[in-house]
Short mmCIF file of C-alpha atoms in Angstrom, two decimals:
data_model
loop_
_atom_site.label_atom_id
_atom_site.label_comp_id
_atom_site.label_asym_id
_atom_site.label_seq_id
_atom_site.Cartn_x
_atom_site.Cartn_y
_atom_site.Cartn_z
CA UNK P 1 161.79 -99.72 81.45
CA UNK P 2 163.80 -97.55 84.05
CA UNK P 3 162.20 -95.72 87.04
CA UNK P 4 162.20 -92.39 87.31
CA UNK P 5 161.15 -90.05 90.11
CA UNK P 6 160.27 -86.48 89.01
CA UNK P 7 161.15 -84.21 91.50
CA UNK P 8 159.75 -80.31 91.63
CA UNK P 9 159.70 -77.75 93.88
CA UNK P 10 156.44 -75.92 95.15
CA UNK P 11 156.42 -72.30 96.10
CA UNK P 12 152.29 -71.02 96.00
CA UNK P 13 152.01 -73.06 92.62
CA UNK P 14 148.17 -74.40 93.11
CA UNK P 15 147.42 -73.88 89.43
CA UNK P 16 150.35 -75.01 87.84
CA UNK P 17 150.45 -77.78 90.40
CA UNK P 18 146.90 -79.02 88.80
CA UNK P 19 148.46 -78.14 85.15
CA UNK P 20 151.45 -80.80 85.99
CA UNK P 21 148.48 -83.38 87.37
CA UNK P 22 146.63 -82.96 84.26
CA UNK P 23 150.23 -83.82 82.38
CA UNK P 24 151.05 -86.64 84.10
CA UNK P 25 147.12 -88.24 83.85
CA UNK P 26 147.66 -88.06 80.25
CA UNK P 27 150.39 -90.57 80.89
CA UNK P 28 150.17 -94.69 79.51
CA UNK P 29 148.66 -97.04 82.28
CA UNK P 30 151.26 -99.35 82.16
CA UNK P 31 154.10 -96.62 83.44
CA UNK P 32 152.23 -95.97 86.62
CA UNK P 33 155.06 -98.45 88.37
CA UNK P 34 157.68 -96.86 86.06
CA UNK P 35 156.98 -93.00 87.15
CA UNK P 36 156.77 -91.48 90.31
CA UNK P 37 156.20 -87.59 91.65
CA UNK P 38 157.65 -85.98 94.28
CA UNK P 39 156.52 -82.18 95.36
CA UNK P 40 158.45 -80.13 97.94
CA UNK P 41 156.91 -77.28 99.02
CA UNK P 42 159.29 -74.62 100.23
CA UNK P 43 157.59 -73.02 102.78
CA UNK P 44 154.83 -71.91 100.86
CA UNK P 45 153.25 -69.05 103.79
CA UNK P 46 149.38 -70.14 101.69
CA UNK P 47 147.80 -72.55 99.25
CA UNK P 48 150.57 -75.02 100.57
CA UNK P 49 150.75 -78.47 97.98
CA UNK P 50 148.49 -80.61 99.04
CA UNK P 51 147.23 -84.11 96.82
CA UNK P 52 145.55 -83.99 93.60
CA UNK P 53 145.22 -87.00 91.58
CA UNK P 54 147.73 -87.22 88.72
CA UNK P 55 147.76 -91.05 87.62
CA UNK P 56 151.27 -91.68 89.20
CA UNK P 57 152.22 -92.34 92.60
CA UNK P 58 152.59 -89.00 94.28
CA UNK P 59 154.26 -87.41 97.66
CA UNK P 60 154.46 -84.72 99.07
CA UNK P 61 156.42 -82.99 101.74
CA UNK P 62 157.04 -79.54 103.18
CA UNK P 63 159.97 -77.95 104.62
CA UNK P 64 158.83 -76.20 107.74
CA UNK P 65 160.64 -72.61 107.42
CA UNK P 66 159.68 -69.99 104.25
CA UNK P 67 163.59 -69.56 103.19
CA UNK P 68 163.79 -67.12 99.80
CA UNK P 69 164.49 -69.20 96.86
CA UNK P 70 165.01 -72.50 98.98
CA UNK P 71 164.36 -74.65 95.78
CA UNK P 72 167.65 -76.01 95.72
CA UNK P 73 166.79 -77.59 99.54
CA UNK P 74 163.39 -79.13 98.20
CA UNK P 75 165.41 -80.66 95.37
CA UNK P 76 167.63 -82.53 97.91
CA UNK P 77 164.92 -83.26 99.93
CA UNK P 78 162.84 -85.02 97.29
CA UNK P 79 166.24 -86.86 95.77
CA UNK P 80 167.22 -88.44 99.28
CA UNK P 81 163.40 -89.98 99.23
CA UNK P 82 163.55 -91.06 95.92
CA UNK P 83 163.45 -94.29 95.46
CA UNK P 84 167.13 -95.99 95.30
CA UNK P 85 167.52 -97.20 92.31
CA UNK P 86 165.78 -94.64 90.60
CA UNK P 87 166.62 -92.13 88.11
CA UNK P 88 166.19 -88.59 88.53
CA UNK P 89 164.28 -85.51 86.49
CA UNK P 90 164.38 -82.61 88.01
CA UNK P 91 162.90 -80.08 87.14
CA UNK P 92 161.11 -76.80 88.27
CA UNK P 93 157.11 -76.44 88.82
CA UNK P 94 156.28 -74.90 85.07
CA UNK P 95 158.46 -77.29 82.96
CA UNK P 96 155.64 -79.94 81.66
CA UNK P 97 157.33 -83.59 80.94
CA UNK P 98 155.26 -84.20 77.99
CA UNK P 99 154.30 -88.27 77.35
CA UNK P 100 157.26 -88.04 74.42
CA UNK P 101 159.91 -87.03 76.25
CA UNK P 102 158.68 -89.10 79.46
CA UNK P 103 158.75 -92.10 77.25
CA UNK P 104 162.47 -91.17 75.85
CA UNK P 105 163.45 -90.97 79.12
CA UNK P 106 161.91 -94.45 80.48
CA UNK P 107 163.28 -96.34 77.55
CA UNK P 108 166.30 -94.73 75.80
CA UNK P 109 169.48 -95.57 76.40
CA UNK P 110 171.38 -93.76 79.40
CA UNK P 111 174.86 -94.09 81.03
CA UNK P 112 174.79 -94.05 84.84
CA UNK P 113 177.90 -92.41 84.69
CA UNK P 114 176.76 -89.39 82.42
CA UNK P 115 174.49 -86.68 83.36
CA UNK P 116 171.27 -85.45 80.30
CA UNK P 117 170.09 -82.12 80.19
CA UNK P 118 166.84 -81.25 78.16
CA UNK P 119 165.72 -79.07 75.05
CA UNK P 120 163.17 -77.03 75.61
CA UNK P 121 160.02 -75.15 74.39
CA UNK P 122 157.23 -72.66 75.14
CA UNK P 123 154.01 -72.65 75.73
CA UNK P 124 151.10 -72.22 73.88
CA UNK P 125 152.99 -72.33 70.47
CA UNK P 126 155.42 -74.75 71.48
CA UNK P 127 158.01 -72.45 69.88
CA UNK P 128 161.85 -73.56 70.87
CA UNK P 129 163.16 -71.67 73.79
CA UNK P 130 166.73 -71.73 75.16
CA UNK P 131 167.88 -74.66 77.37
CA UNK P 132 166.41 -74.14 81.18
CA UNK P 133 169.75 -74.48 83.05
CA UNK P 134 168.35 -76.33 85.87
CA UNK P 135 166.56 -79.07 84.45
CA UNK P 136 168.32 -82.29 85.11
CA UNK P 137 168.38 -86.43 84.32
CA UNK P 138 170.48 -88.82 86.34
CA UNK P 139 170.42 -91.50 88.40
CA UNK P 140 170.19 -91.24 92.21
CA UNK P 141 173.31 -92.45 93.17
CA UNK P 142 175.22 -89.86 90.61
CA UNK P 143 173.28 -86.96 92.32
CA UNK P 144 174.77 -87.78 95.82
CA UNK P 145 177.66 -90.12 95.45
CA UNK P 146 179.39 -88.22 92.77
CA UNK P 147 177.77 -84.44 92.46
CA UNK P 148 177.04 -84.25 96.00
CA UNK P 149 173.44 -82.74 95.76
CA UNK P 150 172.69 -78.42 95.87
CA UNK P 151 174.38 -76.70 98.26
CA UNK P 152 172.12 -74.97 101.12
CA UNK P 153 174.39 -72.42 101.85
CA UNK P 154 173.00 -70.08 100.35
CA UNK P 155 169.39 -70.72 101.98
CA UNK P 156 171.00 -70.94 105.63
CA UNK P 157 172.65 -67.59 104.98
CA UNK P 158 168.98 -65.97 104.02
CA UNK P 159 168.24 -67.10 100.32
CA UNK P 160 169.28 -65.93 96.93
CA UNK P 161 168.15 -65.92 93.12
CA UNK P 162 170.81 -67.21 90.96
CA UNK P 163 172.46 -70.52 92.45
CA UNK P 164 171.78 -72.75 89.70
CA UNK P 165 175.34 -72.72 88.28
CA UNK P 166 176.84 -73.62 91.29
CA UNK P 167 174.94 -76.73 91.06
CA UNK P 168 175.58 -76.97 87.00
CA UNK P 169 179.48 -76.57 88.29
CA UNK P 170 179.22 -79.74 90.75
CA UNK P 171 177.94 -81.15 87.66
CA UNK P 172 180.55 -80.73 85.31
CA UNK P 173 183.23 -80.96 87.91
CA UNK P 174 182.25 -84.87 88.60
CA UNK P 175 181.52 -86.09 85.32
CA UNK P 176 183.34 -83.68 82.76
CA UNK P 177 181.84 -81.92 80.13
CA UNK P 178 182.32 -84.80 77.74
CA UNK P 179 179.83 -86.53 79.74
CA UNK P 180 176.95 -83.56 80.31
CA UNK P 181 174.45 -85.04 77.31
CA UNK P 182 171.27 -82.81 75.84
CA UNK P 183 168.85 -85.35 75.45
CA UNK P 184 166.84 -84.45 71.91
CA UNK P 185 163.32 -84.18 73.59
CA UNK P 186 161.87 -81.14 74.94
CA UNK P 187 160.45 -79.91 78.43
CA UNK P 188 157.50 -77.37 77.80
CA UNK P 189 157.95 -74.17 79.60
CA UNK P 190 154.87 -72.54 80.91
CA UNK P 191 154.78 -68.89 81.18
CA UNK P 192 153.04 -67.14 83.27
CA UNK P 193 150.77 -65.53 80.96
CA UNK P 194 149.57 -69.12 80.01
CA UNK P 195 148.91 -69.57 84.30
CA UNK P 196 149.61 -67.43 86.19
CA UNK P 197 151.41 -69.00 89.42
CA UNK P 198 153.35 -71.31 87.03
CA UNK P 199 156.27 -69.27 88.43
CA UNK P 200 157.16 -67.43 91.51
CA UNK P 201 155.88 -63.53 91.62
CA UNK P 202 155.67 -62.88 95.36
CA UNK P 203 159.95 -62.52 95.07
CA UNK P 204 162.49 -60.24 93.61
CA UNK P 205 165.07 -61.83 91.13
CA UNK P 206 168.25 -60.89 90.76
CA UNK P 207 168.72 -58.31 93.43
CA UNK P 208 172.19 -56.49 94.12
CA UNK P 209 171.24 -57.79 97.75
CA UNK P 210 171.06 -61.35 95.62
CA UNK P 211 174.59 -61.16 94.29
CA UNK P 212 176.21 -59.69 97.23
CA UNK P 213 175.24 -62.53 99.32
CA UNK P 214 175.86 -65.21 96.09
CA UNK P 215 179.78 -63.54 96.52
CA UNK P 216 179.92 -64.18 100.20
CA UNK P 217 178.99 -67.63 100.45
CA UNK P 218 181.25 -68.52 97.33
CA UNK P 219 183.68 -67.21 99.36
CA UNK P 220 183.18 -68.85 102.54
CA UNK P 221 182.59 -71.99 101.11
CA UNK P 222 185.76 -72.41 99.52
CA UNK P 223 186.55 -75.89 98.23
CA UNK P 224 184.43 -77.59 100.66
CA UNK P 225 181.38 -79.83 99.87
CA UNK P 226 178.25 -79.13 99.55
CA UNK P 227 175.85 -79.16 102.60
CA UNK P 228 172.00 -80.71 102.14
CA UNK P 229 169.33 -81.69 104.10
CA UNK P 230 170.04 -79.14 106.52
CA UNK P 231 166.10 -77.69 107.37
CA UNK P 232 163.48 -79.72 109.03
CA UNK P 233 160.53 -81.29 106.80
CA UNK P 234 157.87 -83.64 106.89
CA UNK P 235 155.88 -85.60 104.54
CA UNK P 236 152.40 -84.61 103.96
CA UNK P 237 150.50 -86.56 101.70
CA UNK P 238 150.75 -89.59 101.53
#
């Protein structure tokens, strides 16, 4: 059995944060040394994530400035204190891992040299729903010795919806598309009708403002590599 460290940002998620703890409780004894969790709250200005008891180990940390759409920052944070060794799912805050797919993951067989992406469906019917685009499996050492982690470019110029496929691009550019995998589990996708802070509400989407910046930093960036870990953070719990 493989470890795996699920990673998740946190951005005012207190319900769905209890939702996920109530997920992974459901969870077999025996993978509590398999499976651990790892929150990152980006700057969340109230209800920051705090503990709650989920079965697995759990930690927590919090990046000290409240950046727009600074998930892809909390992602790197939480991968470079993974364990080494480990495998990583990561995933945002209203994607449930539910106990069939966890136990695919912890058991199946996986290259270390591919990278899995994930079906998905939808809460409360469990109806299939497209592919969420930045849900990812792969070990620890692929994310930073060969993808190179998000890019926080686009946080230290202000923030911006829409940077997963620069990250989806890293992806593909290291491994190929022959080796990008759907793995033939499901994630469940909460909505926020089902609770309602599963997702961020507090910030526009897709903003001309969004794109324009998106554009510039492309730009700017050029072929160079990615840059991570570049805010301050500290672990809160435990």
């Amino acid at each position: 059995m493989r470890r795996v460290t699920v990673v998740t940002a946190y951005y005012l998620n207190k319900g769905m944060m209890a939702k996920q703890a109530e997920n992974f409780r459901s969870y077999p004894q025996k993978w509590r040394g398999a499976v651990e969790w790892i929150v990152v709250d980006d700057g969340s200005p109230r209800d920051p994530a705090e503990a709650v008891d989920c079965g697995i180990p759990l930690s927590v940390y919090r990046i000290g400035v409240d950046v727009p759409w600074s998930q892809d920052c909390a992602r790197n944070i939480g991968a470079h204190e993974a364990q080494d060794g480990c495998w990583l799912l990561l995933t945002d805050m209203d994607h449930l891992i539910p106990e069939k797919t966890m136990h695919h993951v912890l058991t199946c067989p996986l290259e270390k040299g591919k990278v899995y992406k994930f079906q998905r469906v939808s809460a409360p019917g469990m109806e299939p729903y497209k592919p969420h685009p930045n849900s990812w499996l792969m070990s620890k050492s692929m994310f930073w010795d060969r993808v190179g982690g998000y890019d926080e470019r686009f946080s230290l110029a202000g923030g911006a919806y829409g940077t997963d496929a620069d990250f989806r691009n890293w992806c593909y550019a290291a491994v190929g598309e022959q080796n990008i995998e759907y793995l033939p589990v499901p994630l469940i996708r909460v909505p926020r009708e089902v609770i309602p802070d599963a997702s961020t509400t507090t910030l526009p989407r897709k903003t001309e403002a969004d794109g324009i910046l998106i554009k510039q930093v492309r730009k700017q960036r050029g072929g160079k590599k990615q840059i991570t870990l570049a805010f301050e953070y500290k672990k809160v719990y435990p």
